[in-house]
Coordinates of C-alpha atoms in Angstrom, one line a residue:
X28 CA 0.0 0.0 0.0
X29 CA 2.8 2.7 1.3
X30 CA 4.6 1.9 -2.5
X31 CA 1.6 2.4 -4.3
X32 CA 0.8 5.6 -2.7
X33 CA 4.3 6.6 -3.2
X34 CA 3.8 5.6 -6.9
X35 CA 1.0 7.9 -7.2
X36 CA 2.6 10.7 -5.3
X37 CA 5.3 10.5 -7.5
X38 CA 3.5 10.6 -10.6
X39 CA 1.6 13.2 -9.6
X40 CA 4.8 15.9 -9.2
X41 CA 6.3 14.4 -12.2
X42 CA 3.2 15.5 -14.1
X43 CA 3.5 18.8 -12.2
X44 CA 6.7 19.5 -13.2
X45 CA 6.3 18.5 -16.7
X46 CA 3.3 20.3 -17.3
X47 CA 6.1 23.5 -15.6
X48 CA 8.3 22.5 -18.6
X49 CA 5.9 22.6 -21.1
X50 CA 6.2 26.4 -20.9
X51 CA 9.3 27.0 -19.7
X52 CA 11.3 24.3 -22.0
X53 CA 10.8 26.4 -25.0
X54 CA 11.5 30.0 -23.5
X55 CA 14.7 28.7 -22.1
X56 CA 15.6 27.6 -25.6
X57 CA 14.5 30.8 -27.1
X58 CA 16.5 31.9 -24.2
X59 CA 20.0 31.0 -26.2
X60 CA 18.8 32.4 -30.2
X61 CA 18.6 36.1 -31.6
X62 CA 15.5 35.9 -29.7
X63 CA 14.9 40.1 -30.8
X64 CA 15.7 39.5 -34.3
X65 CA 13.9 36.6 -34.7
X66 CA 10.6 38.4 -33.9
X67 CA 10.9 41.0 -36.8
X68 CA 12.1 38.6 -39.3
X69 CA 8.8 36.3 -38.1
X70 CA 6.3 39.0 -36.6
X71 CA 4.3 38.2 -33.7
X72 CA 2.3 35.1 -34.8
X73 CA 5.5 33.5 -36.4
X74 CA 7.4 34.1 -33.6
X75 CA 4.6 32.3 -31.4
X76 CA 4.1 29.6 -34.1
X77 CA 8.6 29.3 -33.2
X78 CA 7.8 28.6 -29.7
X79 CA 4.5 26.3 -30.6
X80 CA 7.2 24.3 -32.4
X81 CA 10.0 24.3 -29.4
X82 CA 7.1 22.5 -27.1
X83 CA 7.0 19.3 -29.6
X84 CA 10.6 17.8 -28.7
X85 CA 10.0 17.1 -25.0
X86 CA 6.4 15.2 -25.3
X87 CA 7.7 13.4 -28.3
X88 CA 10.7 11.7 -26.8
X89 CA 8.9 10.9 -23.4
X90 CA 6.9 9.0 -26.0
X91 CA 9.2 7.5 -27.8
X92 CA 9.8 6.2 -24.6
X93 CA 7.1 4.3 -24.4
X94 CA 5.6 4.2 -27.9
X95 CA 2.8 1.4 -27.1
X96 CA 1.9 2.7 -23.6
X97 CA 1.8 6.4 -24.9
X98 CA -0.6 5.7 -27.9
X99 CA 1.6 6.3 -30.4
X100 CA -0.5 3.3 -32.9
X101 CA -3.9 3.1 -34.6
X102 CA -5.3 1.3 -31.6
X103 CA -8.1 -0.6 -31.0
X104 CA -11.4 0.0 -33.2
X105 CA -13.2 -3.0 -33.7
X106 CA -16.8 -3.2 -32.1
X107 CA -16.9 0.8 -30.6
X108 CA -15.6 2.6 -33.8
X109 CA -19.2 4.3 -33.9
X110 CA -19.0 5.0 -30.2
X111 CA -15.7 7.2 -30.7
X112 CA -17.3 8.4 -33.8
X113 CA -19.9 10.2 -31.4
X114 CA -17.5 11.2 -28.8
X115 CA -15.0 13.1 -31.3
X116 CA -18.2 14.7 -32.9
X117 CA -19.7 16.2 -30.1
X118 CA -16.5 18.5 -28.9
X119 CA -16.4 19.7 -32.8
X120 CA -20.1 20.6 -33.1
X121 CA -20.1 22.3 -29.9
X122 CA -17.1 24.4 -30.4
X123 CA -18.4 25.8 -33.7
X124 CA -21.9 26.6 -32.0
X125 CA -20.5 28.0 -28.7
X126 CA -17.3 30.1 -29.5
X127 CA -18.4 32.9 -31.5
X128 CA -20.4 33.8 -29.1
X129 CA -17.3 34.1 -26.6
X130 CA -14.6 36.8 -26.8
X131 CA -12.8 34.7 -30.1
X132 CA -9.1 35.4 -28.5
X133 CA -8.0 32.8 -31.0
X134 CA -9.5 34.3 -34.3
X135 CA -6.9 35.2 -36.5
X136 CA -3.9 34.4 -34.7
X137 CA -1.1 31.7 -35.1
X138 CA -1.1 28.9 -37.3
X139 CA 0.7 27.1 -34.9
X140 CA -2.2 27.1 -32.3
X141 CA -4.5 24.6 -34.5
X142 CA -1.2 22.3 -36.3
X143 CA 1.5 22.6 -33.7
X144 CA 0.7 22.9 -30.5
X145 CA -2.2 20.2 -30.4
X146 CA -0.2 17.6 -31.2
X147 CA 2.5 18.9 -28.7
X148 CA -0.2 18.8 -25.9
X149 CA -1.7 15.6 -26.9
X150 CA 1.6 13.7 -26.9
X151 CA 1.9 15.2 -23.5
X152 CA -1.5 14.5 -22.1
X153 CA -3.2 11.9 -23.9
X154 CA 0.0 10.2 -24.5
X155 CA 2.5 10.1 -22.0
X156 CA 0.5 11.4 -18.5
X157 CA -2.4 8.9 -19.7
X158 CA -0.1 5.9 -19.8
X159 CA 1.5 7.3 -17.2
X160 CA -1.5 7.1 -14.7
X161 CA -3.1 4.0 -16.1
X162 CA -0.6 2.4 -14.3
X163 CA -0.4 4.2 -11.0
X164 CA -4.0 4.9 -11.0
X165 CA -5.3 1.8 -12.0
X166 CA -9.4 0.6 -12.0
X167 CA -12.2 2.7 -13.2
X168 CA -13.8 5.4 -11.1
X169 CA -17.7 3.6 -11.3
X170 CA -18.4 0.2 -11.7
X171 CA -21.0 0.8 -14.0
X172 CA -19.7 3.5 -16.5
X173 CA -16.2 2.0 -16.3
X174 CA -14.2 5.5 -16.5
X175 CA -10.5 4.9 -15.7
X176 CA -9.3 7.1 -13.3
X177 CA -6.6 7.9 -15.7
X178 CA -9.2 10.1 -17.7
X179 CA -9.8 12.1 -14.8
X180 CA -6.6 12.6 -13.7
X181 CA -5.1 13.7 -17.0
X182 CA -7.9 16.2 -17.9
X183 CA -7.2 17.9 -14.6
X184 CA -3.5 18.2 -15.3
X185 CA -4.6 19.4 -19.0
X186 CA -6.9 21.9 -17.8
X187 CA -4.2 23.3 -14.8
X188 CA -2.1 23.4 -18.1
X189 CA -4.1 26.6 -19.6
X190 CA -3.6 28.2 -15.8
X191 CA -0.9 30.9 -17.3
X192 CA -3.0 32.2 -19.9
X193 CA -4.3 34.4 -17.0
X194 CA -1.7 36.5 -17.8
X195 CA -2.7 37.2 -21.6
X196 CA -6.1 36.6 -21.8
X197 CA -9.2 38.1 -19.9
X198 CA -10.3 36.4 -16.6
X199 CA -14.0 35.4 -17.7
X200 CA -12.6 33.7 -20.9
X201 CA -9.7 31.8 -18.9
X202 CA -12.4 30.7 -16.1
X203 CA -14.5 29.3 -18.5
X204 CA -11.8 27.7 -20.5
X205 CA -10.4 25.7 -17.7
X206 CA -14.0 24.3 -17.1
X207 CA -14.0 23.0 -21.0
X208 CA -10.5 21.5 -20.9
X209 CA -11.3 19.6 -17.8
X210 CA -15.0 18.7 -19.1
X211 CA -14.2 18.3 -22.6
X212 CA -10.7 17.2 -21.9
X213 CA -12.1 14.0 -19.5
X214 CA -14.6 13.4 -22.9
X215 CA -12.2 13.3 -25.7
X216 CA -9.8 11.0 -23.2
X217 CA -12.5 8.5 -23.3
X218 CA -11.7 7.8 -27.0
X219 CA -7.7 7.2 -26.1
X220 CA -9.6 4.8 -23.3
X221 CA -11.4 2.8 -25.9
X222 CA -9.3 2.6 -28.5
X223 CA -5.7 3.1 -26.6
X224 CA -4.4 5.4 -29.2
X225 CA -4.0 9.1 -29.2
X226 CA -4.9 9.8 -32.9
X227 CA -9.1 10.6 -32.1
X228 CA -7.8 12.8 -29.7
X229 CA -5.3 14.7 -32.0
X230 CA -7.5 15.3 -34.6
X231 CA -10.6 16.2 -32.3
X232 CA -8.2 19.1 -31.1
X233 CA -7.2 20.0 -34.3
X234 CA -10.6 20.8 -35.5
X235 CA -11.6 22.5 -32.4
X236 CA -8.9 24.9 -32.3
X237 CA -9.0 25.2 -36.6
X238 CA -12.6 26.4 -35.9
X239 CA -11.5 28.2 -32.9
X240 CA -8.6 30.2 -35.1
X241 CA -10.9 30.3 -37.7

């Protein structure tokens, strides 16, 4: 008992702090390059779409890592392909009825946000944390509904994730995002749990923030 709480305790700072280096990771690179001249050759949105690209490197080797356990396959699809259908549909569909009625802070900006840094979060969260916790939170959080834990915990470690955009974006907007990553975040994991692959996940975020920058 004492070494599987320690197991969980431990994977729960690990995610912490790799959540930490998601952001910082790529500001300490950009740390070392003609950061200054960098941002008038690119402008502001290719300059952001620079550091979108910086966060790939880390979530894709801790995959690598563990390809199979991270979801890096096609995964299982026979006999619920039509029940992941529905689950990647509904996030879509609600994003393009529900954000232009919100501020928009994503229309318009960088390309990045809809191709880059999905897949750099995904690999992170759906990938690597998800594997991650399926083993040191093991079981399903109802017997009847059969929700890993693992979906849980990972959608509140990808909605603490948005925390910083506090500082760029207005408080109402960031309050309500943090209560659609951790919903919608916990919704679209239940694809990875069904099929153990990240790719319904990918592409469900993709589209979501396409619309979003669209």
């Amino acid at each position: 008992m004492d070494d599987l709480r320690r197991g969980k305790a431990e994977s729960l700072l690990l995610a912490f702090v790799l959540v930490a280096a998601f952001h910082a990771v790529p500001a300490w690179v950009l740390e070392f390059l003609p950061a200054r001249r960098l941002y008038e050759d690119l402008g502001r949105n290719g300059y952001a779409t620079l550091y979108d690209a910086l966060t790939c490197p880390l979530p894709l080797l801790l995959c690598l890592g563990a390809a199979h356990r991270s979801g890096l396959r096609l995964g299982r699809w026979r006999g619920h392909a039509l029940k992941v259908l529905s689950i990647c549909v509904l996030p879509v569909v609600l994003t393009a009825i529900v954000y232009p009625f919100t501020s928009r802070p994503f229309s318009g900006g960088r390309i990045g946000s809809w191709l880059i840094s999905p897949a750099a979060q995904d690999l992170l969260f759906a990938g690597y944390l998800y594997g991650l916790f399926g083993i040191t939170f093991p079981g399903t959080i109802h017997k009847r509904f059969r929700v890993e834990w693992a979906v849980l915990v990972t959608a509140v470690f990808f909605a603490l994730w948005h925390v910083p955009n506090f500082w760029g974006m207005s408080a109402s907007y960031v309050c309500f995002q943090l209560v659609y990553t951790l919903v919608g975040g916990a919704w679209v994991m239940l694809a990875r749990q069904l099929t153990g692959s990240v790719i319904p996940g990918l592409l469900v975020h993709m589209a979501c923030n396409l619309i979003s920058w669209l």
